[in-house]
Coordinates of C-alpha atoms in Angstrom, one line a residue:
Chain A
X239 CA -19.1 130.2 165.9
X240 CA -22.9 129.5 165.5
X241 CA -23.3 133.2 163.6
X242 CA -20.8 132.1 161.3
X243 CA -22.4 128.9 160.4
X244 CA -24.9 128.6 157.9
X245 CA -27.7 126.6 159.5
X246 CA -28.9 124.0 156.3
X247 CA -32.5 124.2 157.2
X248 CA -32.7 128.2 157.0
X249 CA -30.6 127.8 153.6
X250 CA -33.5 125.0 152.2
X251 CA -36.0 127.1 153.2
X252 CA -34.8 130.6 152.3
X253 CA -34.0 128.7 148.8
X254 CA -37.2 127.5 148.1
X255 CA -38.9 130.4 149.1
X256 CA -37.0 132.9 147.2
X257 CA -37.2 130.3 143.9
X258 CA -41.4 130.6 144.5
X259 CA -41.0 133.8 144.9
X260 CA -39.0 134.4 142.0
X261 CA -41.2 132.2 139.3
X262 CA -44.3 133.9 140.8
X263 CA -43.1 137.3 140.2
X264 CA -41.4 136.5 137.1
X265 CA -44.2 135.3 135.6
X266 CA -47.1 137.7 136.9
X267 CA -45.4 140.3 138.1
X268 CA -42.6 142.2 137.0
X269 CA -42.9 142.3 133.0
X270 CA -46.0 143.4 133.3
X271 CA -45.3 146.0 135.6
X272 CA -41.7 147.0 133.7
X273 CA -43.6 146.9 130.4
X274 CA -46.4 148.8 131.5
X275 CA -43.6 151.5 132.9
X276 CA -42.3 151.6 129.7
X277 CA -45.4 151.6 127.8
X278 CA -46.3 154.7 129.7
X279 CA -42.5 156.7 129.5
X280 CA -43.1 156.1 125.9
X281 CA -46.7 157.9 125.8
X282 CA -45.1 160.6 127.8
X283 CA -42.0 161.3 126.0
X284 CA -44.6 160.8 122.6
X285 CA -47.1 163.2 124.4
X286 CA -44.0 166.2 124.9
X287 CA -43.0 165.4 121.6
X288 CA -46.4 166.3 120.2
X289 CA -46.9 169.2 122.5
X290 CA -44.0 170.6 121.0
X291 CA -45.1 170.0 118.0
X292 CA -48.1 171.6 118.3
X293 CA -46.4 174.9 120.3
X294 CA -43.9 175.0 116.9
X295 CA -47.1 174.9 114.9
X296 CA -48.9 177.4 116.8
X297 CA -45.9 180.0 116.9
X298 CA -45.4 179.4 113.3
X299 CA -49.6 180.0 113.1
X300 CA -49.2 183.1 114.9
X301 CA -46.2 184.3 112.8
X302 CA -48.3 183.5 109.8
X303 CA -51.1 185.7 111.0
X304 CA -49.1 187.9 111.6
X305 CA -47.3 188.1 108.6
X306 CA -50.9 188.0 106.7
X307 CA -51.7 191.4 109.1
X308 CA -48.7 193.1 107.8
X309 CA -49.1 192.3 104.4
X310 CA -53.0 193.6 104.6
X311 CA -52.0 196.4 106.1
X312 CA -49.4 197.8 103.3
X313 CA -52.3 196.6 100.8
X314 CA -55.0 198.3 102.2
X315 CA -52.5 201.6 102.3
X316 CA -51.2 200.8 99.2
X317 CA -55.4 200.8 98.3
X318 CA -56.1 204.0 99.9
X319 CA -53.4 205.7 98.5
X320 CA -54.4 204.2 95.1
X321 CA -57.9 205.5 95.9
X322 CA -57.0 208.9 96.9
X323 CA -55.3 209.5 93.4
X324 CA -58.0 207.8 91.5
X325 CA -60.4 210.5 93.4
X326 CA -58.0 213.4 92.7
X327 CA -57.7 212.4 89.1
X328 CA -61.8 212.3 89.4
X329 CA -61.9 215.5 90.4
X330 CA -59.4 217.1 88.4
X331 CA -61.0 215.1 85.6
X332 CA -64.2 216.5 86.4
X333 CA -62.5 219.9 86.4
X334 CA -61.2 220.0 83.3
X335 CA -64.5 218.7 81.7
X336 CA -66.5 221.2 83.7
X337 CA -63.8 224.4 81.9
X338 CA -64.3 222.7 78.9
X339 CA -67.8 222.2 78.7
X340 CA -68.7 226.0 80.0
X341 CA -66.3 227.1 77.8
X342 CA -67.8 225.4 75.2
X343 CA -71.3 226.7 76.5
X344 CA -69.4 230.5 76.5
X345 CA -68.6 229.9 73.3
X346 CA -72.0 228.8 72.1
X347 CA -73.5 231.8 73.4
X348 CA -70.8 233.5 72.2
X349 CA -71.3 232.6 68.7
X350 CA -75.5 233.4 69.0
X351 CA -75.0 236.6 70.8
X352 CA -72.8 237.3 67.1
X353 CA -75.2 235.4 65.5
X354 CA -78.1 237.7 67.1
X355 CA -76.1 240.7 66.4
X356 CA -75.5 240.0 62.6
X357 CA -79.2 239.5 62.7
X358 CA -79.7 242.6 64.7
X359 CA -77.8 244.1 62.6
X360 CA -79.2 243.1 58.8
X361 CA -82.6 243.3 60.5
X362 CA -81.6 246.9 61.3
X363 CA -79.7 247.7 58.1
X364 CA -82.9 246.8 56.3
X365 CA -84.6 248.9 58.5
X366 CA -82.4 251.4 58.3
X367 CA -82.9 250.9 54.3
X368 CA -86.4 250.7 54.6
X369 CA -86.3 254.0 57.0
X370 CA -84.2 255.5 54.2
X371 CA -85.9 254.5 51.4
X372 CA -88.8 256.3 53.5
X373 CA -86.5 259.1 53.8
X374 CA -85.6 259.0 50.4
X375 CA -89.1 258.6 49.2
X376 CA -90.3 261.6 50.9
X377 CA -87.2 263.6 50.5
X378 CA -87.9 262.7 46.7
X379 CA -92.2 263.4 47.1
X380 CA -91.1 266.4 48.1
X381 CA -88.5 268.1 46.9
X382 CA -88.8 265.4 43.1
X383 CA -86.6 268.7 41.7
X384 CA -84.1 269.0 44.1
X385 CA -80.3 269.0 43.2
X386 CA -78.2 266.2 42.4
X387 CA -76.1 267.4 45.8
X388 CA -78.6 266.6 47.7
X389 CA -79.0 263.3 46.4
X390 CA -75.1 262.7 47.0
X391 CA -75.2 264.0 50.4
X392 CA -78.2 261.0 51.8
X393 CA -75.6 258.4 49.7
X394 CA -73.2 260.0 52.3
X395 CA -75.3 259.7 55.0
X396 CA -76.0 256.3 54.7
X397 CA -72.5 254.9 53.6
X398 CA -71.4 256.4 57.0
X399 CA -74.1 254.6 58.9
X400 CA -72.9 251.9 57.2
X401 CA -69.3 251.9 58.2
X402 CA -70.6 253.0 61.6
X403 CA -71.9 249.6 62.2
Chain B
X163 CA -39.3 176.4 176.8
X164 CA -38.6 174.0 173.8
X165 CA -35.9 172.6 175.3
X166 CA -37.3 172.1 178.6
X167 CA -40.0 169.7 176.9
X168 CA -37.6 166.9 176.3
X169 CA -36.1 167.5 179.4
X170 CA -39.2 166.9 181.7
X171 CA -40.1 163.7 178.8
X172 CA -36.6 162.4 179.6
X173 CA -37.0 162.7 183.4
X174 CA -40.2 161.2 183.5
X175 CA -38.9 158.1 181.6
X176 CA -36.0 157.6 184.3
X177 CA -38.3 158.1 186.6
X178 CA -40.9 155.6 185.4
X179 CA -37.8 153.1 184.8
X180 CA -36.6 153.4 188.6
X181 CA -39.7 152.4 189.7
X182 CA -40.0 149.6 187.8
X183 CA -36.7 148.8 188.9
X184 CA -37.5 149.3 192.2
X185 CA -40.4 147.3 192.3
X186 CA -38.2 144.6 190.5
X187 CA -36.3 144.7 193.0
X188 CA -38.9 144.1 195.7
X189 CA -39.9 141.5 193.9
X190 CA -36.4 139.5 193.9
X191 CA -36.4 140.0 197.2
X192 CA -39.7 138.4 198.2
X193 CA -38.9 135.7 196.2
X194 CA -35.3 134.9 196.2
X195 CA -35.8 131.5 194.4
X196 CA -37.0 133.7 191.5
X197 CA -34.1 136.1 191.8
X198 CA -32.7 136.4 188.1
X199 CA -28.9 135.5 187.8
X200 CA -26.2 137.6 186.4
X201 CA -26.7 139.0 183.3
X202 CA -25.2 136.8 180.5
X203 CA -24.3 139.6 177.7
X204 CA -23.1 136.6 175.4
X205 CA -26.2 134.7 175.8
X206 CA -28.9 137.8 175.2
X207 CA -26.9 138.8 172.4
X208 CA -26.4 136.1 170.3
X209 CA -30.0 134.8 171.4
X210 CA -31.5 137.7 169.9
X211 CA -29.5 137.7 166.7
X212 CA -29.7 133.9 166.3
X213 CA -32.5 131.8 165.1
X214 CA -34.7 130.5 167.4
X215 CA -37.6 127.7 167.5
X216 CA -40.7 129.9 168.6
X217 CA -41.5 133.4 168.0
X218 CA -40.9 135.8 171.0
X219 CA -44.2 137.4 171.9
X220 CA -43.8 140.8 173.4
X221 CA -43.8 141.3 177.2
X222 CA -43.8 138.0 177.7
X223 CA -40.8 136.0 178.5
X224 CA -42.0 132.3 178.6
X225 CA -45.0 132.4 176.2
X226 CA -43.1 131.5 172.7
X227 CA -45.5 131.9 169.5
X228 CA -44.9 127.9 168.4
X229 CA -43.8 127.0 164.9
X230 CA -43.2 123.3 163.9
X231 CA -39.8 121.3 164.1
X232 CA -39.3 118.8 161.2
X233 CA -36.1 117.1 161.7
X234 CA -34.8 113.4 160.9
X235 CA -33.8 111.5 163.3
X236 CA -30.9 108.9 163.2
X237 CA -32.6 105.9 161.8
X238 CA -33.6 107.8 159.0
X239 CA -37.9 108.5 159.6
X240 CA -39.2 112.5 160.0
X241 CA -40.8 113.9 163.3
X242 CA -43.0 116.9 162.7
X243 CA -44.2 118.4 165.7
X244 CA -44.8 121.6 167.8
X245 CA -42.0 123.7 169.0
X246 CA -44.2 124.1 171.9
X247 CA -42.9 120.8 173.4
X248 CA -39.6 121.1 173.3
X249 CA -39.6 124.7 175.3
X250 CA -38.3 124.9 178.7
X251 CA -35.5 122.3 178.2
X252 CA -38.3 119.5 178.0
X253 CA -37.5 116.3 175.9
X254 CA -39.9 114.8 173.4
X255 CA -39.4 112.0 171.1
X256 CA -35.8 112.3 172.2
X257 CA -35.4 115.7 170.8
X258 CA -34.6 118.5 173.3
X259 CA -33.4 122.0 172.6
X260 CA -29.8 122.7 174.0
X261 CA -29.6 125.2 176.8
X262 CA -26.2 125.4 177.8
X263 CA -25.0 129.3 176.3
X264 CA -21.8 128.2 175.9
X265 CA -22.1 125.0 173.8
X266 CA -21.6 124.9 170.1
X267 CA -24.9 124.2 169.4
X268 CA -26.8 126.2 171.9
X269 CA -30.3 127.1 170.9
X270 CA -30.3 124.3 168.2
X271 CA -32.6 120.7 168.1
X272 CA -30.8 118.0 169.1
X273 CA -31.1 114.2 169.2
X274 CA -30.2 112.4 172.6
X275 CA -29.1 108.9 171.3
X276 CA -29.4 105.8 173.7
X277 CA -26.2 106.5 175.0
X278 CA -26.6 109.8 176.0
X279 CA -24.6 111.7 173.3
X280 CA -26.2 114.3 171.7
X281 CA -26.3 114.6 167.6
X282 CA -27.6 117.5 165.4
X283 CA -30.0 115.8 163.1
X284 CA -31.2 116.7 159.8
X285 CA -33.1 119.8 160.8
X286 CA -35.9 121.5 158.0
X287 CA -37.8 122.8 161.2
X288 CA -39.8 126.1 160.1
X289 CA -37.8 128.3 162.7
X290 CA -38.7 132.0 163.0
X291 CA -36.4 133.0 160.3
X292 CA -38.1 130.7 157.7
X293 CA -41.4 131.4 159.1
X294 CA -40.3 135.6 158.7
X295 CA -38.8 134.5 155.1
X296 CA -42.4 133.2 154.3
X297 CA -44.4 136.3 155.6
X298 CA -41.6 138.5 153.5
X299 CA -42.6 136.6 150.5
X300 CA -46.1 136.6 151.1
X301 CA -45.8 140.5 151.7
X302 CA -43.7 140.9 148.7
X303 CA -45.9 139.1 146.4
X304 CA -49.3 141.2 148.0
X305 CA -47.1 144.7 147.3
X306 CA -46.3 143.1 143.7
X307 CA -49.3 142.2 143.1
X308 CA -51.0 145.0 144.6
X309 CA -49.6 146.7 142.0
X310 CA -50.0 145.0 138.8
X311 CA -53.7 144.9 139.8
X312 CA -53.6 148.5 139.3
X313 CA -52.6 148.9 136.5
X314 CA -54.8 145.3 135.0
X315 CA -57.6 148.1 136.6
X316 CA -56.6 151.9 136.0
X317 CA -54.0 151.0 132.8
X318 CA -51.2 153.9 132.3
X319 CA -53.2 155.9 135.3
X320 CA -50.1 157.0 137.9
X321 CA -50.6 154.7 140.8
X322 CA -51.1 156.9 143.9
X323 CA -49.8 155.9 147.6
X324 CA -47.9 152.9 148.6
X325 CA -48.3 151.7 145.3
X326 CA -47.0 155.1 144.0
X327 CA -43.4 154.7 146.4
X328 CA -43.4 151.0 145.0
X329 CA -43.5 152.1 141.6
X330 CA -40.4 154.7 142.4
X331 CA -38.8 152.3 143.8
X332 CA -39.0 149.9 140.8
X333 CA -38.0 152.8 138.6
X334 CA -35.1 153.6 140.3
X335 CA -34.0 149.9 140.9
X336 CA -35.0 148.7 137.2
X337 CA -34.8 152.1 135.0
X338 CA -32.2 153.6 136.7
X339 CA -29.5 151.0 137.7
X340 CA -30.2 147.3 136.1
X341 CA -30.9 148.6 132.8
X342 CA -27.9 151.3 132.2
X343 CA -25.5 148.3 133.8
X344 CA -27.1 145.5 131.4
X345 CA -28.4 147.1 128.5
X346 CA -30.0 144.7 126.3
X347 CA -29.6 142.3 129.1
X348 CA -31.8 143.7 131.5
X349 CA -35.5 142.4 130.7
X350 CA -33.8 138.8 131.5
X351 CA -32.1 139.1 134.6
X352 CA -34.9 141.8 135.8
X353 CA -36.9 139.3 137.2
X354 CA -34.2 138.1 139.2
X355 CA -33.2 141.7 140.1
X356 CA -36.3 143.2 141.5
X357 CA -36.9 139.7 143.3
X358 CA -33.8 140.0 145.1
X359 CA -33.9 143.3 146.0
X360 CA -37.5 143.3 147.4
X361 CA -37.2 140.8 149.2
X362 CA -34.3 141.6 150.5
X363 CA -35.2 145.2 151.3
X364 CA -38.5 143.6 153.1
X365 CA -36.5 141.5 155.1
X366 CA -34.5 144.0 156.4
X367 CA -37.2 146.2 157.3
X368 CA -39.4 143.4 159.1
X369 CA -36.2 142.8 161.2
X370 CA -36.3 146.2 162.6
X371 CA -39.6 145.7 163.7
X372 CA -39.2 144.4 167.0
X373 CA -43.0 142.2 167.5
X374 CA -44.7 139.6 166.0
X375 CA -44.3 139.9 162.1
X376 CA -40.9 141.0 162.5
X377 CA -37.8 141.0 164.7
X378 CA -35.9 137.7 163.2
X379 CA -32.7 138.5 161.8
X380 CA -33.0 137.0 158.7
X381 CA -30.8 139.0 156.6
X382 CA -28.5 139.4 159.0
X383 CA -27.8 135.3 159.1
X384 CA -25.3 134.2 156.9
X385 CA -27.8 131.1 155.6
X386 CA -29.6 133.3 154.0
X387 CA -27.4 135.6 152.5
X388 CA -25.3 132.6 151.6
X389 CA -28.7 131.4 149.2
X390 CA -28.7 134.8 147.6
X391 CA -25.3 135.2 147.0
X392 CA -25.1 131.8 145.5
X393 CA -28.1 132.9 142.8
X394 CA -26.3 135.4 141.8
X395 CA -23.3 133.3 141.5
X396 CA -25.0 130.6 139.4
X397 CA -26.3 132.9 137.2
X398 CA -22.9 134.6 136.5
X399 CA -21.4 131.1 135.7
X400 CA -24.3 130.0 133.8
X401 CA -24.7 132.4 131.7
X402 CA -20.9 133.4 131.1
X403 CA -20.3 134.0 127.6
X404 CA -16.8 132.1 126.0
X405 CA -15.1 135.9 126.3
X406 CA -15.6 135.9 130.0
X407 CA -14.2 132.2 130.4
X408 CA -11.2 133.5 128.3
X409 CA -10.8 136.2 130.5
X410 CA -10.9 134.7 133.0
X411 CA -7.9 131.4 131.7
X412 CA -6.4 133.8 129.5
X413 CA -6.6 137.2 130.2
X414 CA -5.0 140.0 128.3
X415 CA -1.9 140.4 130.7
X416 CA 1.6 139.7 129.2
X417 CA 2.5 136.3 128.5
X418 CA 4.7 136.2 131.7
X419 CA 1.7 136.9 134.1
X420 CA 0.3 133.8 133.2
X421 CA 2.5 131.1 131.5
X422 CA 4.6 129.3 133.0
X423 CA 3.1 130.2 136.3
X424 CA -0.4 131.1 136.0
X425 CA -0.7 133.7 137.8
X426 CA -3.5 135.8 136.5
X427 CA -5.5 133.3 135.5
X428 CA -5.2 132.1 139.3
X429 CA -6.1 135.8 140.4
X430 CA -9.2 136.0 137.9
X431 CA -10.4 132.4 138.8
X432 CA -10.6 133.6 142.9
X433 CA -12.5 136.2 141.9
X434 CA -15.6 133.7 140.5
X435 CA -15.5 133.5 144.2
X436 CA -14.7 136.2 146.0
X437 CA -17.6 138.4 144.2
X438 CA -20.3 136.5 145.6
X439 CA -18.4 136.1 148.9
X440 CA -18.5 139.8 149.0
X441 CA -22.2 139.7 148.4
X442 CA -22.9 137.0 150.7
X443 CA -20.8 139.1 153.7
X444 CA -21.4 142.6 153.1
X445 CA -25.5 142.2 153.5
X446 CA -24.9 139.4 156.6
X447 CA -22.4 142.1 158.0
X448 CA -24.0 144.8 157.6
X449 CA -27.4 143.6 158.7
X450 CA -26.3 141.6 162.0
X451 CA -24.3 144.4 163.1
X452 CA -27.1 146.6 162.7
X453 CA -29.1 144.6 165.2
X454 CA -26.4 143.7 167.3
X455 CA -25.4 147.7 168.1
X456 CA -29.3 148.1 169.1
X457 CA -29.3 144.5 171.2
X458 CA -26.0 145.8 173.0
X459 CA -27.2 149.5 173.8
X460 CA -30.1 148.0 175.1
X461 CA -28.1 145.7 177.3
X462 CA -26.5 148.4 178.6
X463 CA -29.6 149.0 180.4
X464 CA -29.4 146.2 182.5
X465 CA -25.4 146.1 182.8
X466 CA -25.2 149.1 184.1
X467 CA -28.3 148.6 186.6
X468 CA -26.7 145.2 187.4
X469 CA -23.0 146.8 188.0
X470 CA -24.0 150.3 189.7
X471 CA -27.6 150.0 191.1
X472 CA -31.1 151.0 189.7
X473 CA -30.8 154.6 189.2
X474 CA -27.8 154.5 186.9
X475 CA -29.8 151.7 184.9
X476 CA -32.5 154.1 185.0
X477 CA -30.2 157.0 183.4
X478 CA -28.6 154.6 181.0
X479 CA -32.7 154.1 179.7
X480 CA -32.3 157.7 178.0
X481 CA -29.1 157.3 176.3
X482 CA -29.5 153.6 175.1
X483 CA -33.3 154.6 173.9
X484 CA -31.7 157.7 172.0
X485 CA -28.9 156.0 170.4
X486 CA -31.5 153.1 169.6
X487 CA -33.5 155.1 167.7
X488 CA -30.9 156.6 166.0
X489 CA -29.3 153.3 165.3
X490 CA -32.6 151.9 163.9
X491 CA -33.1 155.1 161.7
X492 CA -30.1 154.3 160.2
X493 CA -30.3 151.1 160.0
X494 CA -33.8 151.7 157.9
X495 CA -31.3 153.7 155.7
X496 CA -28.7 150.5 155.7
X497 CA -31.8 147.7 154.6
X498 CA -32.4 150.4 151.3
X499 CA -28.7 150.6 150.8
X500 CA -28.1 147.1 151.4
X501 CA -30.5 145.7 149.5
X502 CA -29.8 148.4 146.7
X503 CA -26.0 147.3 146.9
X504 CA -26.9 144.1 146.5
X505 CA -29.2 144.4 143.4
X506 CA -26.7 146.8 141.8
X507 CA -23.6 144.4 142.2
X508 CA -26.0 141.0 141.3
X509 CA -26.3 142.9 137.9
X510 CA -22.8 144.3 137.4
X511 CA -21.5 140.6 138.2
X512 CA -24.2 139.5 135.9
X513 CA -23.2 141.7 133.4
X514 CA -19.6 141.0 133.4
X515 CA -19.9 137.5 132.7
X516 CA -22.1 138.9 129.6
X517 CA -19.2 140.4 128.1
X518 CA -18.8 140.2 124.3
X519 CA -15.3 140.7 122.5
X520 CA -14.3 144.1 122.9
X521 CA -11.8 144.5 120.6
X522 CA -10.3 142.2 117.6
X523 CA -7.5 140.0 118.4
X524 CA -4.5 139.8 115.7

């Protein structure tokens, strides 16, 4: 049968037009073309790779931050708190100086009311004297002759003024 | 109402084909010198899916597009001329085509000698199947090409369109079947590959198309196939390594299998053969059947209008035309499986006869 026959002209033909074929493409046209395929996978599977990469780094960016929040937080507590004492121990400080120093004012005046008073006081006894030497000096103008009791009795007189103060 | 659509579409076709019949029919009647003879099935079918010497222009069944005839005659000297002048049975330099359908060489050049016998001579004429191999190439080297110009212009940029499906297709030929069958292999025998499988694959498409640029059965002739199949097959002996000879003289069978009757060995050496036989058949097969289902429901057609009258030719026009597209749909399938088959079994064979000792011998 004529199907079932290869014809020898077709065969020639078909072989030399496939070998053309072949060195054409085989030289201009498929490495190129497979290498530039390759070339190209290889930038994408590089490009996902470094995408990755930079995703990883960026969560581990955020975590970082994050972490760096948390820790400023607890310091700046831990820094309020610490400021909240040192203000109460301020105060309190303050406080106690404050007793101190108006008890040491009340003391002070204190000690020159006393002081005024002892003054007061010898400043009136040597009134006092001076009044009674007065006394005595015109008890004794005018009664020079009078009794020794009456003497005794303005000794009296004035030792009990005496112990009065 | 969505079916009624292809309804009235079918009805107008019958009805357009009856009157073309009819008129037809007229026609053989006014002229009954010109009144066409019974249908010859064998000689439609085999003349479509056979070579021929001109190209078949559509509408037209005298006007031939003409390719040259180089053949040798019997004293040795070449005759290149026009296929033109040997149409229509006429004789020149005495070379004439053969017209009986039923001789062996029908359809084929032949030499009338001075005494009368007729002789096939050397024949290199560019028929339509080399003339369809040629425009395949030339389209296969332009899609190629097409494409490595791209990327000469745009570098990694993702080629868009046609050059876009022809870079799938070379990553699913290439990167998805050569290289996980020949590994470290594969950048070699690539070449070879893609060649085969384009060109194959364009081949097979231009044969569905039924005008001009297409419509030769080229795959589907078992010349051609016979070529490819033989590439493959000198590449797998060529390049066999010393572990695939030894395989194949002295495979790993027990001693009995192959000494003192060599059985194996006999069994394995066929096989050199049969593989690229199998190549070389499937893809004729598969192609020439593909055309010939479309060429017979077509005939039908004309059977049927020839046994039972015009209006059941007419009817047959719906059903052939349906089951001719569906035919050609999947035969646009077959030419990507067939040309895929054939790529992927080129580089298993390949591969085989790449084998490297798989385990250490005692």
């Amino acid at each position: 049968m004529q199907l079932f026959t290869p014809e020898f002209g077709l065969a020639f033909w078909m072989f030399v037009a496939f070998l053309g074929l072949y060195f054409i493409l085989a030289k201009w046209g498929w490495p190129a073309i497979i290498k530039m395929m390759e070339d190209r996978a290889d930038l994408i599977d590089k490009g996902v790779a470094l995408s990755r990469e930079a995703q990883a780094q960026l969560d581990g960016a955020k975590a970082d931050r994050d972490k760096l929040i948390a820790e400023a937080r607890v310091e700046q507590a831990e820094i309020l708190r610490e400021a909240a004492k040192m203000r109460n121990q301020i105060v309190e400080d303050a406080k106690a100086q404050a007793t101190e120093e108006a008890q040491k004012v009340a003391e002070q005046a204190q000690l020159r009311i006393e002081q005024t008073r002892k003054e007061y006081e010898h400043q009136m006894r040597l009134e006092v004297t001076e009044v009674a030497l007065q006394i005595a000096e015109k008890v004794l103008r005018h009664q020079m002759e009078n009794d020794k009791a009456q003497q005794a009795l303005v000794e009296k007189y004035l030792a009990e003024a005496e112990n009065k103060n | 109402m969505k079916k009624l659509i292809p309804a009235i579409v079918a009805l107008v076709i019958v009805a357009l084909m009856a009157l073309g019949y009819m008129d037809a029919e007229h026609h053989s009647r006014l002229h009954p010198e010109a009144a066409s003879e019974p249908l010859n099935v064998k000689a439609t079918l085999f003349g479509h899916l056979g070579d021929a010497y001109g190209w078949e222009v559509p509408f037209n069944h005298s006007t031939r597009i003409p390719l040259p005839v180089i053949v040798r005659d019997h004293a040795g000297s070449w005759h290149v001329f026009s296929s033109d002048r040997v149409t229509g049975g006429a004789t020149y330099d005495g070379f004439k085509i053969v017209s009986d359908p039923d001789s062996e060489l029908s359809g084929k050049i032949v030499e009338v000698l001075d005494d009368g016998s007729e002789v096939r001579p050397w024949d290199l004429s560019i028929t339509k199947n080399v003339a369809c191999i040629f425009i395949a190439a030339l389209i296969v080297i332009a899609v190629v090409m097409s494409l490595r110009r791209w990327y000469d212009r745009e570098g990694m940029k993702a080629p868009r369109g046609g050059r876009g499906f022809v870079e799938l297709i070379v990553d699913f030929v290439y990167f998805d079947t050569i290289r996980p069958i020949m590994g470290k292999h594969a950048p070699r025998f690539a070449p070879y590959l893609l060649t085969a499988f384009f060109m194959i694959l364009t081949l097979n498409l231009l044969g569905l198309i039924v005008i001009f640029p297409g419509g030769a059965n080229v795959t589907g002739n078992i010349a051609v196939t016979m070529v490819l199949a033989l590439c493959t097959f000198a590449l797998t002996t060529f390049n066999g390594t010393r572990e695939y000879w030894k395989e194949i003289f002295w495979p790993e069978v027990p001693v009995w299998l192959k000494c003192p009757v060599p059985l194996m060995p006999f069994i394995e050496f066929l096989g050199i053969f049969t593989k690229p036989l199998a190549l070389m058949i499937r893809l004729f097969a598969n192609m020439m059947s593909g055309h010939m289902v479309v060429i017979v429901l077509v005939t039908f057609i004309f059977l049927f209008a020839q046994m039972f009258g015009t209006a059941v030719g007419g009817m047959t026009v719906v059903f052939s035309m349906a089951f001719s597209l569906f035919m050609l749909l999947l035969d646009t399938l077959i030419s990507f499986i067939q040309a895929y088959v054939f790529t992927l079994l080129s580089a298993l064979f390949i591969s085989m006869a790449l084998v490297e000792p798989h385990h250490v011998s005692e």
